[in-house]
GROMACS .gro file of C-alpha atoms in nm:
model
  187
    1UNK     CA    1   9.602   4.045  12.878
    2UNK     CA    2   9.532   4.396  12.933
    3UNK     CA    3   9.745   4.697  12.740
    4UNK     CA    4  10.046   4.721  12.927
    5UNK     CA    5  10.142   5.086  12.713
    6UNK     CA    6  10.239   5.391  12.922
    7UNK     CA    7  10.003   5.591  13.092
    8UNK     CA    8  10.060   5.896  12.845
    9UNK     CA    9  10.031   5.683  12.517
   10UNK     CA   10   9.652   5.789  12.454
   11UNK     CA   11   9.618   5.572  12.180
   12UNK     CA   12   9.716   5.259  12.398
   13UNK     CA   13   9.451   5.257  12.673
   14UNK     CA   14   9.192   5.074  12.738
   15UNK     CA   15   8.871   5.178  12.699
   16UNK     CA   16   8.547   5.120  12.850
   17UNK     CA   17   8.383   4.833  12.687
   18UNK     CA   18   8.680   4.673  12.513
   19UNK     CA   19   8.799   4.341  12.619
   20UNK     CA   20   9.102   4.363  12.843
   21UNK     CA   21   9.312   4.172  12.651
   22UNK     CA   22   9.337   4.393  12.305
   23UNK     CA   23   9.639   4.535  12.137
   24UNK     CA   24   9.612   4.844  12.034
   25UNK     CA   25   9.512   4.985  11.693
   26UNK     CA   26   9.674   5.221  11.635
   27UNK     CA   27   9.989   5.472  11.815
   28UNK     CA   28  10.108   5.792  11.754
   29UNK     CA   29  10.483   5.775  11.507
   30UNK     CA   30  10.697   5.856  11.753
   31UNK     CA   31  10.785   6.279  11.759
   32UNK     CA   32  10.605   6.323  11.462
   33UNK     CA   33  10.518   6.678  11.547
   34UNK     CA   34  10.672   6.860  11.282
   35UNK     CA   35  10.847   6.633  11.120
   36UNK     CA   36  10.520   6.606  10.907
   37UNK     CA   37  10.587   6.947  10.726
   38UNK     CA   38  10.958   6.897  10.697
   39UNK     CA   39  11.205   6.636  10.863
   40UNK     CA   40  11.488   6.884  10.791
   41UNK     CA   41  11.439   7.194  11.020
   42UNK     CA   42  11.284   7.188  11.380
   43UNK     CA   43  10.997   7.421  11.425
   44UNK     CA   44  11.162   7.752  11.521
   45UNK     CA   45  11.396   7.726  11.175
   46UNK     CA   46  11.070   7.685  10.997
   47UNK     CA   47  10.869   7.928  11.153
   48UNK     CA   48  11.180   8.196  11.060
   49UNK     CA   49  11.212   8.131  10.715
   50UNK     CA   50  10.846   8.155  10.681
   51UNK     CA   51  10.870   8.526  10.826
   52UNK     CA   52  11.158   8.598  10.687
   53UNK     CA   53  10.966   8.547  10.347
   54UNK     CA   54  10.658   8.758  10.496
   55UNK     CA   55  10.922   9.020  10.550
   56UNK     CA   56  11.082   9.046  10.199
   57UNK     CA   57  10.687   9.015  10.110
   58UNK     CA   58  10.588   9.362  10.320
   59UNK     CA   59  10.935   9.553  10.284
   60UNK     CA   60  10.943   9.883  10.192
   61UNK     CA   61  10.566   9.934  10.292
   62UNK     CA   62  10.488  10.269  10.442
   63UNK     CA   63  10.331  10.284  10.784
   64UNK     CA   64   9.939  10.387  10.764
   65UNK     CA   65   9.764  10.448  11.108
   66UNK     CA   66   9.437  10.176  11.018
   67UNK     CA   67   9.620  10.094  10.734
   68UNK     CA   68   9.553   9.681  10.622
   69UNK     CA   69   9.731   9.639  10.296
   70UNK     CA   70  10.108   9.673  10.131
   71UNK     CA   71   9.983  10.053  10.058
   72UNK     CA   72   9.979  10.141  10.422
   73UNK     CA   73  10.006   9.904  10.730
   74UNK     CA   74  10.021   9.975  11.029
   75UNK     CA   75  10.176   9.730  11.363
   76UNK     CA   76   9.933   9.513  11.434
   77UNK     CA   77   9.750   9.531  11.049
   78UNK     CA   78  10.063   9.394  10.981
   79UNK     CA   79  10.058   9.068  11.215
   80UNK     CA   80   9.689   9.022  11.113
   81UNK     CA   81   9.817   8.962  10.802
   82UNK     CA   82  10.137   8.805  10.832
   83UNK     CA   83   9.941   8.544  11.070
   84UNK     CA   84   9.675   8.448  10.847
   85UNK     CA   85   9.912   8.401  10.558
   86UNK     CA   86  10.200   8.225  10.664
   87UNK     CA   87   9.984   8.041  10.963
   88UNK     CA   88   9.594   8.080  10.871
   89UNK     CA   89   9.521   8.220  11.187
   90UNK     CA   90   9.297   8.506  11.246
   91UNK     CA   91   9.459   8.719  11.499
   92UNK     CA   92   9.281   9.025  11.628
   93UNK     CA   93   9.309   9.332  11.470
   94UNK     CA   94   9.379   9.573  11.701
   95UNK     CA   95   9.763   9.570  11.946
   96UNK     CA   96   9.470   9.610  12.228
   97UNK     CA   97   9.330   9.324  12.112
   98UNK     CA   98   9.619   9.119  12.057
   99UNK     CA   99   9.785   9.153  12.371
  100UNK     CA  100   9.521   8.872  12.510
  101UNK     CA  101   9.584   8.651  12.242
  102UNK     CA  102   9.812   8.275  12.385
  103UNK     CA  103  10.032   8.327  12.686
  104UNK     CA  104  10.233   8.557  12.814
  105UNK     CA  105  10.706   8.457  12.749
  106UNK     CA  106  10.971   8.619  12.959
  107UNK     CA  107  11.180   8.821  12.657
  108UNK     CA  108  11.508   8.569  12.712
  109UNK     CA  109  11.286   8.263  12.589
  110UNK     CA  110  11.106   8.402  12.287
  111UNK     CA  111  11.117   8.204  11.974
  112UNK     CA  112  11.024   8.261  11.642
  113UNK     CA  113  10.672   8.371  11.616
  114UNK     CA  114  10.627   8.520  11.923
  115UNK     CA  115  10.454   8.890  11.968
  116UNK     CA  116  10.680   9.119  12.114
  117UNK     CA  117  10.450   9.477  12.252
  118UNK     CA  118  10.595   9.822  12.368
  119UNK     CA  119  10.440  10.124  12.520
  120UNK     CA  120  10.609  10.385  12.370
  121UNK     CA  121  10.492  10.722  12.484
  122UNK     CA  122  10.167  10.850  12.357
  123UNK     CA  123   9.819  10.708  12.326
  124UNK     CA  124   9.928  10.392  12.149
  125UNK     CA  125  10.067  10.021  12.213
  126UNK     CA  126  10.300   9.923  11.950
  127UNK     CA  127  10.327   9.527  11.867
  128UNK     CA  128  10.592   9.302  11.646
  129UNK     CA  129  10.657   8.966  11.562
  130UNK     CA  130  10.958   8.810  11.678
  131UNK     CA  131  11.179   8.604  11.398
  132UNK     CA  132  11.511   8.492  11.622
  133UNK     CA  133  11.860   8.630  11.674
  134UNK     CA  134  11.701   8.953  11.867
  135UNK     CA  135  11.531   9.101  11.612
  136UNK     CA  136  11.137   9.183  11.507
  137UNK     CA  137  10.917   9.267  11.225
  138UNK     CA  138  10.726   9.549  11.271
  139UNK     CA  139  10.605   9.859  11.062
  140UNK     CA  140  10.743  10.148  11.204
  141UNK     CA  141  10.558  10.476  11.205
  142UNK     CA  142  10.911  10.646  11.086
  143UNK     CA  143  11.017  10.426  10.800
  144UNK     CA  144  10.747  10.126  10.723
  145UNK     CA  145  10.784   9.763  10.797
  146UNK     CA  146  11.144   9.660  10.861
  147UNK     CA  147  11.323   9.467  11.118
  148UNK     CA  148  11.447   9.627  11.485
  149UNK     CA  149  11.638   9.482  11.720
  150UNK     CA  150  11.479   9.442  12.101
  151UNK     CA  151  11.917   9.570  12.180
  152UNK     CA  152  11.825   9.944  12.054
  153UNK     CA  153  11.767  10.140  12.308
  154UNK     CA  154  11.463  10.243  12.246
  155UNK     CA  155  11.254   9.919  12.208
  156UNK     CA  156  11.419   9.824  12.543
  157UNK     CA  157  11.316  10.155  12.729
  158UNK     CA  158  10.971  10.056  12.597
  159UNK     CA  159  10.953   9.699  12.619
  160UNK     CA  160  10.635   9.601  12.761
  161UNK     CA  161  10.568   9.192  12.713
  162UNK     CA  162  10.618   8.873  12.462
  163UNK     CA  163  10.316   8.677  12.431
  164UNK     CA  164  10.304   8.314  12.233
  165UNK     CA  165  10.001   8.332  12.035
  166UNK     CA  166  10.057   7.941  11.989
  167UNK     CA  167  10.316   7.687  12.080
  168UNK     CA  168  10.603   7.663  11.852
  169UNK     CA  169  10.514   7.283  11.743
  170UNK     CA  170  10.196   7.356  11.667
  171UNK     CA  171  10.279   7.710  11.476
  172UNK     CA  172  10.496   7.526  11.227
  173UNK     CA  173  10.247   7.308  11.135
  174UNK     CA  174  10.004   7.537  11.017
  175UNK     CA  175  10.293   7.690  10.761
  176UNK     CA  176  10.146   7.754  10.453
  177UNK     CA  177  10.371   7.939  10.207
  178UNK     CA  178  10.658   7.834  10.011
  179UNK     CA  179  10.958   7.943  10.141
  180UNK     CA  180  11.227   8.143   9.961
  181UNK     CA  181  11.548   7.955   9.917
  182UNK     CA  182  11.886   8.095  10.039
  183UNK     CA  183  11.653   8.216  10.358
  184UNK     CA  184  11.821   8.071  10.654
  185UNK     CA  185  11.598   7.972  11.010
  186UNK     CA  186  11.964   7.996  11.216
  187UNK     CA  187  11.930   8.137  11.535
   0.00000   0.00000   0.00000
């Protein structure tokens, strides 16, 4: 009797060669997703708390133009680095650069993780990483890396785009770093 599993169940389906009448070997666990990192919090809490940590990690360091380390950093330095540590992911170095990287979200459906870009006036592009409840991690060329909200005036005059580097699923299970206690992933 052939495999009567649903057409999406990859596991399930026949393949060439097999006898028709096999049960499967194996199945995916139903949702595991994320629920292999930590059956408590869905992905965007996790993903928070992780940059929520990377923020108390880079706070209070001054902005550099080319800057790369917690001497000096500058926007997009900064989600180089807070990517490959809390995700191991090389992101581009450059805001140029990184406005290619995953797909391009409308602003009212970014989650945690996303990369939020402005075109402020001047020669540059200025990038940030989104961490829920309106706000973004960035390091500001007036006072360092900190957390704006996309509500100020100014970030929304100079809004430019949100882009998901990766899908939220799959961006909390990369999460690599432990994360501080007392820091919530509300919102």
């Amino acid at each position: 009797m052939a495999s009567q599993a649903a057409p999406d169940d990859y596991f399930a389906r026949d393949l060439p060669g097999m006898p028709g009448d096999h049960e499967p070997m194996m199945s995916p666990a139903q949702d595991a997703g994320w629920h292999v990192r930590n059956n408590a919090s869905p992905p965007p809490a996790l993903i928070r708390r992780a940059l929520m940590a990377q923020h108390e990690r880079w706070l209070g360091t001054p902005y550099r133009l080319g800057g790369t380390t917690r001497r000096g950093v500058d926007c997009s330095a900064l989600v180089q680095n807070v990517f490959a540590d809390t995700f191991q992911l090389d992101m581009p170095r450059t805001t140029a650069n990184q406005v290619h990287e995953g797909r391009r979200v409308a602003q009212s459906e970014l989650r945690p993780g996303d990369l939020v870009f402005f075109r402020p006036p001047g020669a540059y592009r200025h990038v940030g990483i989104y961490v829920g409840d309106g706000r973004f991690m960035h390091a500001s060329s007036s006072s360092g890396v900190r957390l704006s909200s996309l509500d100020n005036q100014y970030w929304q005059r100079y809004y430019w785009q949100s882009r998901r580097p990766l899908e939220t699923q799959h961006l909390a299970q990369r999460l690599d770093i432990p994360l501080q206690p007392g820091v919530t992933g509300e919102g």
